[in-house]
Each structure stands twice: as structure tokens, then as C-alpha cells.
Amino acid sequence: MTSGDTTGGGTHSDLDALLDAALRIAKQNVRMASSFDPFVLVTGSDGRMLSAEIDRSELAKHPESEELVDAALTQLRGLTASVRATALTLAARLAKERSDAIEVRLEHRDGTALLVLVPYRRPKFGGNVDFGEATTFRGIPEVWT
């Protein structure tokens, strides 16, 4: 997150832990494949971080990313009584920068919502993926609405 962050201590540590884990998983996915499906991490009321599987039972065989995001948000809204923070991570495209990015939508039950973008570029011929700096924005609450 940013150094000028004004979230409370517990909120800050919950969101930082989720962000670190989400970026670690997403970067690993990017290194191994050209893209990745959205995924969800949550911090339970007891403080444990858990991975939540997105329910695909109502979706087509090969759902679009936005359909998975909508399904994930619906599921997360149903978990608000038992979790205190969420991270929805997906592959994004930054049109202006002409770059792919990892997008992490963080939300805490205290009302804090953040959007973190990490641009990346793939080498044309072999080599390592080049990850840019994370940029944090104020997000729009989508889980605790």
C-alpha cells in the first residue's frame, strides 16, 4: 500500500497481508501462463487467511473473466458475516500504458476499499517477466455495500 495510507492498524495489516499473498500468487501465475483466472483470498473473523474457490456451477463451461468476477463478488457478499477482509485478484489491461497488469481489489469490513495495479511486460523472446511498481488507488466498495 502507500506510505500515506490512513487505514487503521488492524485494517492496514489485514489488507497488507492479503495484498502480499495475492501478488505472490498472481506473479507466479503470470510467470507460468499467458493469463490467469480471477481468484479470491479472505481474512476470516479469526484472522486466518483463506483461499476461496469461485463457484462456477451457475456459469458456462468456459466463463469470461467478468462473469467470474461477478460470481466471486456475489459469493463474497454472502460471506460478510464471517470474514473481515477480501482480495479479488484478476488479470487486467492498462489501455493507456499498453500493458497487462495484475489488479487486486481489496476491501475491509470497516469500509476501506483499495485498488492496486501492478503492470507487467513479457519479454518477446524468453527471459523474465518485468513487473512494474504497484500503484494504489481508493477503491469502490463492492462486497460490503
Tab-separated table of C-alpha atoms in Angstrom:
chain	number	residue	atom	x	y	z
A	1	MET	CA	0.000	0.000	0.000
A	2	THR	CA	1.067	3.611	0.009
A	3	SER	CA	3.084	5.342	2.707
A	4	GLY	CA	0.328	7.947	3.088
A	5	ASP	CA	-2.188	5.250	3.933
A	6	THR	CA	-4.778	6.317	6.508
A	7	THR	CA	-6.316	2.943	7.312
A	8	GLY	CA	-6.350	1.761	10.913
A	9	GLY	CA	-3.688	-0.627	12.254
A	10	GLY	CA	-5.772	-3.818	12.102
A	11	THR	CA	-7.249	-2.867	8.766
A	12	HIS	CA	-3.815	-1.987	7.398
A	13	SER	CA	-2.259	-5.294	8.487
A	14	ASP	CA	-5.217	-7.329	7.146
A	15	LEU	CA	-5.058	-5.621	3.756
A	16	ASP	CA	-1.254	-5.715	3.565
A	17	ALA	CA	-1.216	-9.456	4.262
A	18	LEU	CA	-3.901	-10.106	1.646
A	19	LEU	CA	-2.126	-7.918	-0.910
A	20	ASP	CA	1.229	-9.624	-0.356
A	21	ALA	CA	-0.302	-13.081	-0.769
A	22	ALA	CA	-2.437	-12.084	-3.768
A	23	LEU	CA	0.528	-10.545	-5.602
A	24	ARG	CA	2.765	-13.517	-4.833
A	25	ILE	CA	0.194	-15.937	-6.295
A	26	ALA	CA	-0.656	-13.722	-9.282
A	27	LYS	CA	3.002	-13.152	-10.190
A	28	GLN	CA	3.613	-16.882	-10.063
A	29	ASN	CA	0.585	-17.421	-12.331
A	30	VAL	CA	1.808	-14.763	-14.798
A	31	ARG	CA	5.255	-16.326	-14.963
A	32	MET	CA	3.749	-19.742	-15.746
A	33	ALA	CA	0.950	-18.817	-18.192
A	34	SER	CA	-0.145	-16.029	-20.503
A	35	SER	CA	-3.102	-15.188	-18.247
A	36	PHE	CA	-4.909	-16.399	-15.141
A	37	ASP	CA	-8.466	-16.702	-13.890
A	38	PRO	CA	-9.626	-14.375	-11.121
A	39	PHE	CA	-9.100	-15.716	-7.612
A	40	VAL	CA	-10.192	-14.781	-4.101
A	41	LEU	CA	-8.417	-14.600	-0.744
A	42	VAL	CA	-10.155	-13.678	2.511
A	43	THR	CA	-9.195	-12.949	6.087
A	44	GLY	CA	-11.623	-14.727	8.372
A	45	SER	CA	-13.039	-13.191	11.539
A	46	ASP	CA	-10.405	-15.191	13.447
A	47	GLY	CA	-7.575	-13.568	11.443
A	48	ARG	CA	-6.681	-16.615	9.343
A	49	MET	CA	-6.142	-16.075	5.630
A	50	LEU	CA	-8.019	-18.473	3.378
A	51	SER	CA	-8.352	-19.062	-0.327
A	52	ALA	CA	-11.954	-19.159	-1.524
A	53	GLU	CA	-12.886	-21.153	-4.612
A	54	ILE	CA	-15.152	-19.254	-7.030
A	55	ASP	CA	-18.423	-21.156	-7.516
A	56	ARG	CA	-18.691	-21.898	-11.233
A	57	SER	CA	-21.787	-24.117	-11.003
A	58	GLU	CA	-24.099	-21.462	-12.496
A	59	LEU	CA	-21.622	-20.406	-15.199
A	60	ALA	CA	-20.904	-21.633	-18.721
A	61	LYS	CA	-18.173	-24.208	-19.279
A	62	HIS	CA	-15.591	-21.530	-20.185
A	63	PRO	CA	-16.793	-18.339	-18.463
A	64	GLU	CA	-15.424	-14.907	-19.305
A	65	SER	CA	-13.301	-13.200	-16.660
A	66	GLU	CA	-16.054	-10.665	-15.896
A	67	GLU	CA	-18.536	-13.493	-15.242
A	68	LEU	CA	-16.077	-14.994	-12.751
A	69	VAL	CA	-15.633	-11.594	-11.081
A	70	ASP	CA	-19.417	-11.184	-10.758
A	71	ALA	CA	-19.737	-14.705	-9.311
A	72	ALA	CA	-16.896	-14.019	-6.865
A	73	LEU	CA	-18.476	-10.763	-5.686
A	74	THR	CA	-21.823	-12.492	-5.148
A	75	GLN	CA	-20.096	-15.177	-3.073
A	76	LEU	CA	-18.091	-12.651	-1.066
A	77	ARG	CA	-21.235	-10.668	-0.214
A	78	GLY	CA	-22.617	-13.877	1.267
A	79	LEU	CA	-19.532	-14.262	3.485
A	80	THR	CA	-19.519	-10.806	5.088
A	81	ALA	CA	-20.636	-12.135	8.477
A	82	SER	CA	-17.649	-14.495	8.704
A	83	VAL	CA	-14.796	-12.537	7.079
A	84	ARG	CA	-13.190	-9.202	7.829
A	85	ALA	CA	-11.257	-8.547	4.609
A	86	THR	CA	-11.263	-9.710	0.992
A	87	ALA	CA	-8.942	-9.634	-2.009
A	88	LEU	CA	-10.241	-10.278	-5.515
A	89	THR	CA	-7.330	-10.639	-7.946
A	90	LEU	CA	-7.599	-10.641	-11.722
A	91	ALA	CA	-5.682	-10.047	-14.929
A	92	ALA	CA	-6.247	-6.560	-16.348
A	93	ARG	CA	-5.216	-4.484	-19.337
A	94	LEU	CA	-3.996	-0.888	-18.966
A	95	ALA	CA	-5.011	0.661	-22.294
A	96	LYS	CA	-3.176	3.970	-21.903
A	97	GLU	CA	0.090	2.269	-20.923
A	98	ARG	CA	-0.483	-0.575	-23.413
A	99	SER	CA	0.448	-3.004	-20.684
A	100	ASP	CA	-1.012	-6.006	-18.951
A	101	ALA	CA	-1.450	-5.716	-15.193
A	102	ILE	CA	-2.362	-7.581	-12.067
A	103	GLU	CA	-5.409	-5.964	-10.457
A	104	VAL	CA	-6.148	-6.558	-6.776
A	105	ARG	CA	-9.416	-5.260	-5.313
A	106	LEU	CA	-9.020	-5.122	-1.542
A	107	GLU	CA	-11.869	-4.491	0.841
A	108	HIS	CA	-12.240	-4.451	4.631
A	109	ARG	CA	-15.410	-4.658	6.666
A	110	ASP	CA	-14.599	-1.239	8.205
A	111	GLY	CA	-15.401	0.315	4.799
A	112	THR	CA	-11.886	0.640	3.384
A	113	ALA	CA	-11.675	-0.277	-0.304
A	114	LEU	CA	-8.453	-0.130	-2.340
A	115	LEU	CA	-7.492	-0.968	-5.902
A	116	VAL	CA	-3.887	-1.986	-6.565
A	117	LEU	CA	-2.431	-2.286	-10.068
A	118	VAL	CA	0.914	-3.886	-10.905
A	119	PRO	CA	1.801	-3.546	-14.601
A	120	TYR	CA	3.977	-6.141	-16.253
A	121	ARG	CA	5.604	-6.830	-19.594
A	122	ARG	CA	6.545	-10.153	-21.076
A	123	PRO	CA	9.822	-10.444	-22.953
A	124	LYS	CA	9.455	-11.024	-26.694
A	125	PHE	CA	11.924	-13.902	-26.754
A	126	GLY	CA	12.430	-15.766	-23.490
A	127	GLY	CA	13.645	-14.120	-20.325
A	128	ASN	CA	11.801	-12.987	-17.236
A	129	VAL	CA	8.548	-11.095	-16.856
A	130	ASP	CA	9.209	-7.459	-15.911
A	131	PHE	CA	6.869	-6.342	-13.104
A	132	GLY	CA	6.403	-2.603	-12.563
A	133	GLU	CA	5.726	-0.754	-9.333
A	134	ALA	CA	2.403	-1.228	-7.561
A	135	THR	CA	0.071	1.767	-7.675
A	136	THR	CA	-2.695	2.040	-5.086
A	137	PHE	CA	-5.987	3.867	-5.624
A	138	ARG	CA	-9.055	4.371	-3.481
A	139	GLY	CA	-11.434	1.604	-4.461
A	140	ILE	CA	-15.194	1.347	-4.681
A	141	PRO	CA	-16.797	-0.945	-2.073
A	142	GLU	CA	-18.287	-3.966	-3.839
A	143	VAL	CA	-18.529	-6.528	-1.033
A	144	TRP	CA	-19.703	-4.510	1.975
A	145	THR	CA	-22.172	-2.261	0.151
